CSV table of C-alpha atoms in Angstrom, one decimal:
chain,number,residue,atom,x,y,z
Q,1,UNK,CA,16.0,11.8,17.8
Q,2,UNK,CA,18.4,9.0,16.9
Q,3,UNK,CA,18.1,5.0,16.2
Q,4,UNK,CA,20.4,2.3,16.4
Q,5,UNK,CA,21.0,-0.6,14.5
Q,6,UNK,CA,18.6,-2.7,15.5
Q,7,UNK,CA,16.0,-0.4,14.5
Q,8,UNK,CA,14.1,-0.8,17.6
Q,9,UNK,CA,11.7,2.0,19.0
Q,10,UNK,CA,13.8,4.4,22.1
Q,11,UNK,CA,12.3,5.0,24.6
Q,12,UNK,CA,13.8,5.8,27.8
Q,13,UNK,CA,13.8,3.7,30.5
Q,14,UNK,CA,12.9,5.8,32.7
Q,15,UNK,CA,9.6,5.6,31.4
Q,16,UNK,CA,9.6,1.5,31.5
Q,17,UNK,CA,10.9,1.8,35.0
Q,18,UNK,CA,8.0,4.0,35.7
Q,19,UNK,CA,5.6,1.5,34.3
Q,20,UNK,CA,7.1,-1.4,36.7
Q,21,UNK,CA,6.8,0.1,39.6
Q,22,UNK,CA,3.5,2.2,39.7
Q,23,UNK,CA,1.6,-0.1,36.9
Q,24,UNK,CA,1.2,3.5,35.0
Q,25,UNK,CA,3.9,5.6,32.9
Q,26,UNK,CA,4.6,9.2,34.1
Q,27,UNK,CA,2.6,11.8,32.4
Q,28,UNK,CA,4.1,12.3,29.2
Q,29,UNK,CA,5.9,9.5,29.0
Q,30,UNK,CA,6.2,7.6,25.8
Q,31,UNK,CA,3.6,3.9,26.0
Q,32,UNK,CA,5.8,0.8,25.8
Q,33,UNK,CA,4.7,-0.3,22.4
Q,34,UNK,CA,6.0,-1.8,18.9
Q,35,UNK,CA,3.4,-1.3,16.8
Q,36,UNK,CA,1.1,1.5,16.4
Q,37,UNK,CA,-1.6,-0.4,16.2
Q,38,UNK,CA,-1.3,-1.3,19.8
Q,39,UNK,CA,-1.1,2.3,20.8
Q,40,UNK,CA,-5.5,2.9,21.2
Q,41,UNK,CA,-6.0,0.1,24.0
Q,42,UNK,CA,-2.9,2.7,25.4
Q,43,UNK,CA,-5.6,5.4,24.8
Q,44,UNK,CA,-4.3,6.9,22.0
Q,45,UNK,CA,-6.3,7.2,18.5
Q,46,UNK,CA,-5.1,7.7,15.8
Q,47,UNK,CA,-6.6,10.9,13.9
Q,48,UNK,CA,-7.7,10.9,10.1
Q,49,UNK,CA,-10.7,12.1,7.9
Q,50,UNK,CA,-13.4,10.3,10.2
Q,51,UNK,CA,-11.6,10.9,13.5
Q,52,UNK,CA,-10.5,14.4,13.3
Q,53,UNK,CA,-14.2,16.1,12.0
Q,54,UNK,CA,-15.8,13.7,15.1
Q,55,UNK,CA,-13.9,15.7,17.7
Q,56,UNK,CA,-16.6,18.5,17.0
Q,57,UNK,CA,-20.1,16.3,17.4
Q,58,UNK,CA,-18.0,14.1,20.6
Q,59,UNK,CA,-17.4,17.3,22.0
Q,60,UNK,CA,-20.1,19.7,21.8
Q,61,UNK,CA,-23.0,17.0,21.3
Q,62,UNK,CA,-24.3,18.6,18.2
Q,63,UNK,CA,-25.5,16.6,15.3
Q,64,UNK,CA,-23.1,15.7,12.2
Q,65,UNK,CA,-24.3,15.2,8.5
Q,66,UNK,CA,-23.0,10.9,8.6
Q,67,UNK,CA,-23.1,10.4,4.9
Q,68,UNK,CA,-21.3,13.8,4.6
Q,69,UNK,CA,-18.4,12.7,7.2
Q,70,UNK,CA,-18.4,8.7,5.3
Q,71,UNK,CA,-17.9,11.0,1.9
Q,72,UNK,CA,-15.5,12.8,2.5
Q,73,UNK,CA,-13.5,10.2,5.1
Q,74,UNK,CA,-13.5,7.0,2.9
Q,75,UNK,CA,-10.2,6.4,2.4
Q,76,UNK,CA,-10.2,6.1,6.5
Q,77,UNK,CA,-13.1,3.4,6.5
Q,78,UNK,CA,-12.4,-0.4,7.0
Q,79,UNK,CA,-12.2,-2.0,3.7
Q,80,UNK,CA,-15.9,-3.7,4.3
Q,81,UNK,CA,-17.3,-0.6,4.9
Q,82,UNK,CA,-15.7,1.6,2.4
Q,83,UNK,CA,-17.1,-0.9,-0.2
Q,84,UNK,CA,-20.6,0.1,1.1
Q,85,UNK,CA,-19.7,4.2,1.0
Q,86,UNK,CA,-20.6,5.0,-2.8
Q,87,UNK,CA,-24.3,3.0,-2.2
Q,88,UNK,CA,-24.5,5.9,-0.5
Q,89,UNK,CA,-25.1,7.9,-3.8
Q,90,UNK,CA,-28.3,6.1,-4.3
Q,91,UNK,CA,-31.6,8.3,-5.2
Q,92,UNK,CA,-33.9,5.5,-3.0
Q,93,UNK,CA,-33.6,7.8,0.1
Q,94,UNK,CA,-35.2,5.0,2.0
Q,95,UNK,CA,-32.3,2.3,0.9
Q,96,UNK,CA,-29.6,5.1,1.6
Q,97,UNK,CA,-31.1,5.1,5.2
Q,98,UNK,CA,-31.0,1.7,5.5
Q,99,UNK,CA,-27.9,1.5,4.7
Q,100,UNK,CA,-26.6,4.1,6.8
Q,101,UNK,CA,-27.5,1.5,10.1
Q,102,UNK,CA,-25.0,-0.4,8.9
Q,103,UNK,CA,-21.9,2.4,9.5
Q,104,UNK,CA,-23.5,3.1,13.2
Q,105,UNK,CA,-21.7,0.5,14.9
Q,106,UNK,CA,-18.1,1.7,13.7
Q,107,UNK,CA,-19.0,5.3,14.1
Q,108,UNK,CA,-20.3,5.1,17.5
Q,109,UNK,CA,-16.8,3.1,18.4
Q,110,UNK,CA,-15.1,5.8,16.9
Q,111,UNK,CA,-16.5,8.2,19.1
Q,112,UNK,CA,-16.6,6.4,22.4
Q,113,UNK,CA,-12.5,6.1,21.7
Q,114,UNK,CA,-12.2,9.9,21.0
Q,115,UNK,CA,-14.4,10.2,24.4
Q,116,UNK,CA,-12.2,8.2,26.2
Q,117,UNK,CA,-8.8,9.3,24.8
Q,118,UNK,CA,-5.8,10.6,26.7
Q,119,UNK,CA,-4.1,11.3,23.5
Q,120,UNK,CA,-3.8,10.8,19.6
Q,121,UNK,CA,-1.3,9.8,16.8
Q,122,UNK,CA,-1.6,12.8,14.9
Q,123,UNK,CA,0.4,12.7,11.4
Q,124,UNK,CA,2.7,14.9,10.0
Q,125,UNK,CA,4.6,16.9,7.0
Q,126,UNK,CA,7.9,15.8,6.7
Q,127,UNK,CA,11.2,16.4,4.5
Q,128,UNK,CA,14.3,15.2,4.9
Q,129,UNK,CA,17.5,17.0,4.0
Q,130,UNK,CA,20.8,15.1,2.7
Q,131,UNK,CA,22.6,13.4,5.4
Q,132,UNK,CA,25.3,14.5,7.0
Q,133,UNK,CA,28.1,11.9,6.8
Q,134,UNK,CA,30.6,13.9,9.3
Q,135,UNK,CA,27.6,14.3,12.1
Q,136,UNK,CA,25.4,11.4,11.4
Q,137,UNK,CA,22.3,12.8,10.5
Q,138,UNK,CA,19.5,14.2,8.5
Q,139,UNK,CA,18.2,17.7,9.1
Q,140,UNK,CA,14.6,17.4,9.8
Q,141,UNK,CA,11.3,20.0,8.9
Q,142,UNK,CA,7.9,18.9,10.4
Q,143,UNK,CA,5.0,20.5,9.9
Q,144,UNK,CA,1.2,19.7,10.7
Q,145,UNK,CA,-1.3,20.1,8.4
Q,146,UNK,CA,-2.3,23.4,8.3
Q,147,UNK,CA,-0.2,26.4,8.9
Q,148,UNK,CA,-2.1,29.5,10.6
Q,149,UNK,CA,-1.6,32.8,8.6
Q,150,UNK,CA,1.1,34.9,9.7
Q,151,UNK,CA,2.0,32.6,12.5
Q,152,UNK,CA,4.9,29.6,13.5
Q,153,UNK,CA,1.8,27.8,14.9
Q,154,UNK,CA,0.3,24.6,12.4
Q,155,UNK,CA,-3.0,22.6,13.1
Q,156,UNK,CA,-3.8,18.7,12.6
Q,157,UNK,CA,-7.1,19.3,10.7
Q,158,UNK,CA,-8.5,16.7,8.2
Q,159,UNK,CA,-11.8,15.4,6.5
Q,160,UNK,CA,-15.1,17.6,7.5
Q,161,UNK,CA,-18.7,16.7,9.4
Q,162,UNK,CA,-20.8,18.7,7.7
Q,163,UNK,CA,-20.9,21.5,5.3
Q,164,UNK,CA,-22.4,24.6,4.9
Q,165,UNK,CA,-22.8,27.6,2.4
Q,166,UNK,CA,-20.4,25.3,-0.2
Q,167,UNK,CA,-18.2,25.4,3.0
Q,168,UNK,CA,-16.6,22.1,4.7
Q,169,UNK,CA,-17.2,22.2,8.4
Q,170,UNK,CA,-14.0,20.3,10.6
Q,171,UNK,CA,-12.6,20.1,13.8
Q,172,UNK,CA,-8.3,20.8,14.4
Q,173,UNK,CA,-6.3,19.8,17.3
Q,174,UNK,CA,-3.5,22.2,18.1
Q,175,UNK,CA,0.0,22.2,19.8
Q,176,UNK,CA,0.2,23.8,22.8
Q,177,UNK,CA,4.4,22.6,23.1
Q,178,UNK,CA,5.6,23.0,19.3
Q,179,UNK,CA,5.5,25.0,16.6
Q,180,UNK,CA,7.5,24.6,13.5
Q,181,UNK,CA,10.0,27.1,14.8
Q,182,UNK,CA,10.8,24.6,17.7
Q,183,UNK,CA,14.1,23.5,18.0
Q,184,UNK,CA,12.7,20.0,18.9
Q,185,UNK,CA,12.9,17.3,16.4
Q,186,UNK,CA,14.7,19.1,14.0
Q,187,UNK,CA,17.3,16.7,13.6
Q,188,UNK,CA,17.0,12.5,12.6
Q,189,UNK,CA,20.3,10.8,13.7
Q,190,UNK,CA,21.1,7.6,12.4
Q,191,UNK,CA,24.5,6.2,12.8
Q,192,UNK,CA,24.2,4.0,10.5
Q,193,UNK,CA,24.5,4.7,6.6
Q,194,UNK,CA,22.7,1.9,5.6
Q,195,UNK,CA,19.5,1.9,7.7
Q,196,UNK,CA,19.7,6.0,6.7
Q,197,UNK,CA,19.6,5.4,3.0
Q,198,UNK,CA,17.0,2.7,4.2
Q,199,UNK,CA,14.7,5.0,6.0
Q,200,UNK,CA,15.2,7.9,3.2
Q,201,UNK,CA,14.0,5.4,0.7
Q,202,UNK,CA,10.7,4.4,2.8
Q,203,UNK,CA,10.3,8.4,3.4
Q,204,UNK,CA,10.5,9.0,-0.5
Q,205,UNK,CA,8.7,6.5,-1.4
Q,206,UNK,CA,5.7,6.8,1.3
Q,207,UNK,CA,6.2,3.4,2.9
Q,208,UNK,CA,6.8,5.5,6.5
Q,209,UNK,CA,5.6,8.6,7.7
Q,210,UNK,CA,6.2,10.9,10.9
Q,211,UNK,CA,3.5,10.8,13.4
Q,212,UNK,CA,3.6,13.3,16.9
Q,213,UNK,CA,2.0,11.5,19.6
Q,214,UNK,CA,-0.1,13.9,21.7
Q,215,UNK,CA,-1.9,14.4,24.9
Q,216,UNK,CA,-5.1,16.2,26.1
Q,217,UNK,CA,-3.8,19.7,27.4
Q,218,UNK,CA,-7.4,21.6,27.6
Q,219,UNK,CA,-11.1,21.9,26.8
Q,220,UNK,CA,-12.6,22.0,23.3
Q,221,UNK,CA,-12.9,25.3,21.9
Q,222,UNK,CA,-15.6,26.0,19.5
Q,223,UNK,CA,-14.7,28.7,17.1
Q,224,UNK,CA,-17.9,30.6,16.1
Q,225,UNK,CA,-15.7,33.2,13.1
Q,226,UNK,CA,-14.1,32.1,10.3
Q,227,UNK,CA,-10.9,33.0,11.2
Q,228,UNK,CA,-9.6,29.7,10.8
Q,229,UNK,CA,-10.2,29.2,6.7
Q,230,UNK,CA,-7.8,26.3,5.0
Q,231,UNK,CA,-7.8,24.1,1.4
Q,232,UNK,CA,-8.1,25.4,-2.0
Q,233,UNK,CA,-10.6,27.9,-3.5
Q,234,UNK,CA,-12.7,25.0,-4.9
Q,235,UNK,CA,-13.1,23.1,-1.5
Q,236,UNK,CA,-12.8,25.5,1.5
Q,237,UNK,CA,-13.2,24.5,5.3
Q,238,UNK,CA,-13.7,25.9,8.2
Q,239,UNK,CA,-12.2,24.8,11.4
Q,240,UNK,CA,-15.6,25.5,14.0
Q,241,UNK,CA,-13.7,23.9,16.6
Q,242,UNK,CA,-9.8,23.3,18.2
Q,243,UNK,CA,-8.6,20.5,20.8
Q,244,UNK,CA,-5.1,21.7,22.2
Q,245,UNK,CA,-2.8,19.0,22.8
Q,246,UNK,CA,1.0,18.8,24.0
Q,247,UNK,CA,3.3,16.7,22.1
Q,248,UNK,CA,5.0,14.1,24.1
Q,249,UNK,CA,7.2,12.3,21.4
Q,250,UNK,CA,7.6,11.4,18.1
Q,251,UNK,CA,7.5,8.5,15.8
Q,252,UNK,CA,8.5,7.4,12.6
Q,253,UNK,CA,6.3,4.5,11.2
Q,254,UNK,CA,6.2,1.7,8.8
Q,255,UNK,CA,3.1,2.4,6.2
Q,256,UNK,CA,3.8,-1.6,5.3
Q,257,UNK,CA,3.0,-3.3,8.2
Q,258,UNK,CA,2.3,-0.5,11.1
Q,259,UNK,CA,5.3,-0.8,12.7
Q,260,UNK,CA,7.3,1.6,15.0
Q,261,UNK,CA,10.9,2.4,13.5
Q,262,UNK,CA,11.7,4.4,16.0
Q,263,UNK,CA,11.0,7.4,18.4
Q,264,UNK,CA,11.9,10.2,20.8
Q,265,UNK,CA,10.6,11.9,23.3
Q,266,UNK,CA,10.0,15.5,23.7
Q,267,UNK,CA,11.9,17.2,26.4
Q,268,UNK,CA,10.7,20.3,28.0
């Protein structure tokens, strides 16, 4: 994975060549786009605490606890709406109902765009080691969110739909490509110095984050066990059901202002 100086997304062009002359990018292929926020009209959304748990209810058609999901996923709300979320907390059950019509609209968006999806911006665990002046480059370690016991394999799992038995209920999306033993991505070269120090800043500081953009690669598994247990002793969940996805590139983002630094594609 490498940048230039210009700090412009890479992506190969191939892939833009592709776009020209069928009007579609080969499967796989990175979407021709700056800013992340243009990559769900691409069909790619962008998974967090409301997204991730709705890949369970989207999926199976079962019901999900809404003031449960809005809890637990506020930080992820728009800024209107997240000023609603602690009403939410009021004893009047029939204002707390009332109020709840109000989230409907952006939830039932939500779900249509995880219905429709080919793909998602999932994000990542990421630390850089110290550059390497003589080789240009950063040694790289990605991880997703949860790591499965005894295994190289990690899971994009976040927020919960429900809970039950003092037990968060959620939905994962696995890698059917990677695993954080792959030899893919594990370096970030940047020839130059500057825009290294740069980008090591923004990575310190959490102004940019790693994201894998994935694809669709199978059916929704429900998982009826609790093999699958992840968090801390005081807030356990349970992953009841897994997407698998391949991952087709990846990017490194500006927290600021959304904005793509730059990215690479994964090779076979």
């Amino acid at each position: 994975m490498r940048t230039n100086n210009s700090m412009r997304p890479l992506l190969r062009a191939a892939a833009l060549l592709a776009t020209l002359m069928t009007g579609q990018a080969n499967a796989g292929a990175l979407p021709d786009v700056q800013n992340v926020m243009q990559l769900e009209p691409e069909g790619y959304v962008a998974l967090n605490k409301i997204t991730t748990p709705l890949l369970y209810p989207v999926h199976t058609g079962k019901p999900y606890n809404t003031k449960f999901l809005l809890s637990i996923g506020r930080e992820n709300l728009p800024p209107d709406l997240r000023e609603l979320q602690p009403n939410l907390e009021d004893i009047n059950e029939f204002r707390v109902h009332a109020l709840l019509q109000q989230f409907e609209p952006y939830l039932n968006g939500r779900m249509e765009a995880l219905r429709n999806a080919k793909g998602y911006l999932v994000p990542l665990q990421a630390k850089l080691g110290e550059y390497d002046f003589q080789r240009r480059r950063f040694p790289l370690s990605l991880n997703m969110m949860v790591t499965k016991t005894k295994s190289p394999d990690s899971y994009h799992c976040a927020g919960a739909y429900d809970e039950f038995r003092h037990t968060r209920l959620s939905a994962c999306v696995s890698a059917t490509n990677w695993n954080n033993q792959n030899k893919a991505f594990q370096f970030l070269a940047i020839d130059d110095m500057q825009q290294a120090e740069h980008i090591k800043r923004q990575l310190l500081n959490k102004q940019a984050g790693f994201y894998f953009l994935m694809q669709n690669d199978g059916r929704f598994r429900v998982v009826d066990n609790a093999k699958m247990k992840y968090g801390g002793f005081m807030e356990p969940t349970l992953a009841s059901g897994v997407l698998p996805a391949r991952v087709i590139g990846l990017l490194l983002v500006d927290h600021t202002n959304s904005a793509i630094i730059l990215a690479g594609e994964m090779t076979p």
